[in-house]
XYZ file of C-alpha atoms in Angstrom:
209
model
C -95.803 393.355 52.046
C -97.366 395.342 54.335
C -95.853 395.425 57.935
C -98.023 393.003 60.508
C -98.788 395.142 63.536
C -97.900 392.811 66.914
C -99.186 394.992 70.298
C -97.964 393.386 73.422
C -99.809 394.733 76.194
C -99.546 394.464 79.866
C -98.731 395.718 83.456
C -95.216 397.680 84.075
C -93.069 394.597 84.584
C -95.453 391.832 83.206
C -93.189 390.455 80.811
C -93.680 392.435 77.532
C -90.759 393.104 77.230
C -89.110 389.513 76.528
C -92.223 388.409 74.734
C -91.031 390.708 72.223
C -87.024 389.707 72.405
C -88.242 386.500 72.206
C -90.289 387.081 69.009
C -87.742 389.224 67.613
C -85.115 386.129 67.908
C -87.678 383.876 66.293
C -87.190 385.953 63.114
C -83.715 386.802 63.774
C -82.442 384.843 60.347
C -84.699 386.839 58.556
C -84.443 389.965 59.655
C -87.805 390.446 59.624
C -89.186 391.902 63.293
C -88.596 395.433 64.483
C -89.258 396.088 68.442
C -91.140 399.100 68.525
C -91.424 400.549 72.777
C -94.170 402.982 73.575
C -91.643 404.241 76.589
C -89.817 406.064 73.588
C -93.379 407.666 73.504
C -93.220 409.601 76.726
C -93.726 412.947 75.941
C -90.604 415.637 75.461
C -90.478 417.557 79.256
C -86.755 418.918 78.346
C -88.468 422.390 79.108
C -89.567 421.832 82.353
C -86.972 421.041 85.271
C -86.521 418.616 86.704
C -87.524 418.319 89.969
C -90.689 418.971 88.029
C -90.453 416.254 85.489
C -89.841 413.091 88.833
C -93.165 414.378 90.263
C -95.185 413.539 86.962
C -97.578 410.680 86.731
C -96.102 408.146 83.706
C -98.680 405.694 84.220
C -101.416 407.818 82.622
C -102.245 408.373 78.729
C -101.406 411.369 78.736
C -97.233 410.910 79.374
C -97.112 409.262 76.289
C -97.015 411.607 73.107
C -100.004 409.125 71.484
C -100.584 411.677 67.658
C -97.249 410.635 67.388
C -97.000 407.166 67.825
C -100.338 406.484 66.179
C -98.643 408.909 62.953
C -95.659 406.574 62.818
C -96.821 403.600 62.737
C -99.483 404.885 59.834
C -96.179 405.984 58.711
C -93.962 402.257 58.771
C -97.900 400.445 57.624
C -97.519 402.982 54.547
C -93.913 401.459 53.762
C -92.168 404.737 54.962
C -89.355 405.512 57.406
C -89.184 407.100 60.430
C -87.166 408.969 62.874
C -87.985 407.559 66.045
C -87.815 408.839 69.496
C -85.279 407.394 71.744
C -86.456 408.362 75.368
C -83.550 408.970 78.674
C -85.233 407.051 81.461
C -81.848 408.487 84.032
C -82.886 412.601 82.678
C -87.109 412.094 82.203
C -87.217 413.665 79.179
C -86.345 412.862 75.150
C -82.710 411.915 74.549
C -80.987 414.271 71.939
C -80.598 411.822 69.733
C -83.302 409.506 67.592
C -83.704 405.741 66.437
C -84.301 405.139 62.603
C -86.541 403.105 61.468
C -87.412 401.873 58.585
C -90.803 398.690 57.566
C -90.476 395.449 58.348
C -92.496 392.458 57.890
C -92.813 392.800 61.945
C -93.568 395.335 64.019
C -94.262 394.284 66.950
C -95.529 397.616 69.206
C -94.651 397.092 73.647
C -95.933 398.799 76.377
C -98.618 399.826 79.036
C -101.175 402.026 77.121
C -101.284 399.640 73.511
C -104.410 398.558 73.964
C -105.678 401.411 75.862
C -106.071 403.747 72.757
C -108.283 402.936 70.791
C -107.081 404.502 67.215
C -103.692 402.829 68.441
C -105.803 398.969 68.867
C -107.325 399.838 65.674
C -103.601 399.553 63.992
C -102.497 396.432 65.128
C -103.097 392.737 63.431
C -102.920 390.563 67.008
C -103.034 391.828 69.831
C -101.366 390.925 73.503
C -101.988 390.813 76.804
C -99.551 389.739 79.210
C -100.679 388.751 82.364
C -98.513 388.416 85.542
C -99.087 388.474 89.627
C -99.077 392.217 90.419
C -96.158 391.024 93.076
C -94.310 388.960 91.118
C -94.626 392.718 88.928
C -93.530 394.605 90.984
C -90.749 392.739 92.578
C -89.746 393.435 88.579
C -90.657 396.289 88.627
C -87.919 396.656 91.238
C -84.953 395.414 90.963
C -85.429 396.699 87.262
C -85.559 400.360 88.362
C -83.317 400.516 91.098
C -80.051 399.078 88.419
C -80.992 400.474 85.278
C -82.902 403.235 85.440
C -81.262 404.929 88.947
C -83.974 404.814 90.960
C -83.703 404.236 94.782
C -85.879 401.716 95.936
C -88.335 404.675 98.443
C -88.730 406.281 94.902
C -89.729 402.621 93.285
C -92.363 401.719 96.012
C -93.560 405.372 96.710
C -94.333 405.866 93.071
C -96.257 401.933 92.750
C -98.069 402.954 95.384
C -99.049 406.243 94.732
C -99.275 405.949 90.582
C -98.427 402.862 88.945
C -101.341 399.967 91.110
C -104.135 402.224 90.323
C -103.193 403.821 87.145
C -102.762 399.622 85.942
C -106.184 399.303 87.523
C -108.242 402.057 85.985
C -105.964 401.996 82.773
C -104.482 398.959 81.164
C -106.267 395.738 83.614
C -109.412 397.385 81.765
C -107.689 397.369 77.942
C -107.411 393.163 78.683
C -110.598 392.861 76.732
C -109.320 394.433 73.393
C -106.818 391.162 73.763
C -106.903 388.593 70.962
C -104.124 386.424 73.380
C -103.312 386.749 76.886
C -100.717 385.392 77.785
C -100.531 383.760 81.407
C -96.366 384.276 83.175
C -95.071 386.271 80.647
C -91.597 384.620 78.586
C -92.150 381.532 80.230
C -95.581 380.982 78.662
C -94.019 378.436 75.726
C -97.442 376.978 74.212
C -98.250 380.654 73.912
C -95.254 382.097 72.551
C -95.483 379.207 70.438
C -99.378 379.646 69.340
C -98.122 383.923 68.701
C -94.925 382.811 66.206
C -96.734 380.055 64.522
C -99.807 382.542 63.566
C -97.375 385.319 62.475
C -95.407 382.738 60.112
C -98.477 381.938 58.578
C -99.603 386.144 57.857
C -95.707 386.712 56.869
C -96.263 383.108 54.325
C -99.455 383.850 53.247
C -98.775 387.698 52.120
C -95.697 386.304 50.433
C -98.345 384.056 48.260
């Protein structure tokens, strides 16, 4: 069957990754869900100094290699195997290794700009936007970036005030209008997640009939 592609967009630390994991766990017995993180498609920056890499606006669409992401999704939908890039958040550039990805029944694509780009939107079968209050997202981002990405508290605060908040208002929030499903409260919204898994099940079963 042709893979179903679900796009999960939303602000930084809104709960996109948590929902993607819940979907994967729900279908774990059939091994039919694979998660692709848009963050892995940040542009390769190994040709510029580290000091310059940390000044890049990572919350702007130009920070992503959209051409490669779109090409890889098209190839997976066509039943082809890809070697997906993997991003190193500590070095602010791509890792030296890639991840071998084979097509599955369901591909979950999650990231900030999933619904912002028209060409990428057109490849999605289900479009989801995860909504969460700004203060909640900031606290989650602060904890994540300090504990897992080697950032200092001052760096996280400065980045949020100078780029993250502004880019969210300019690019991420407006993309909500393209969503088929809006999930308030992220992974805590059990009703919305149940509806989403039910819809995915119905599509999979219909394709297999």
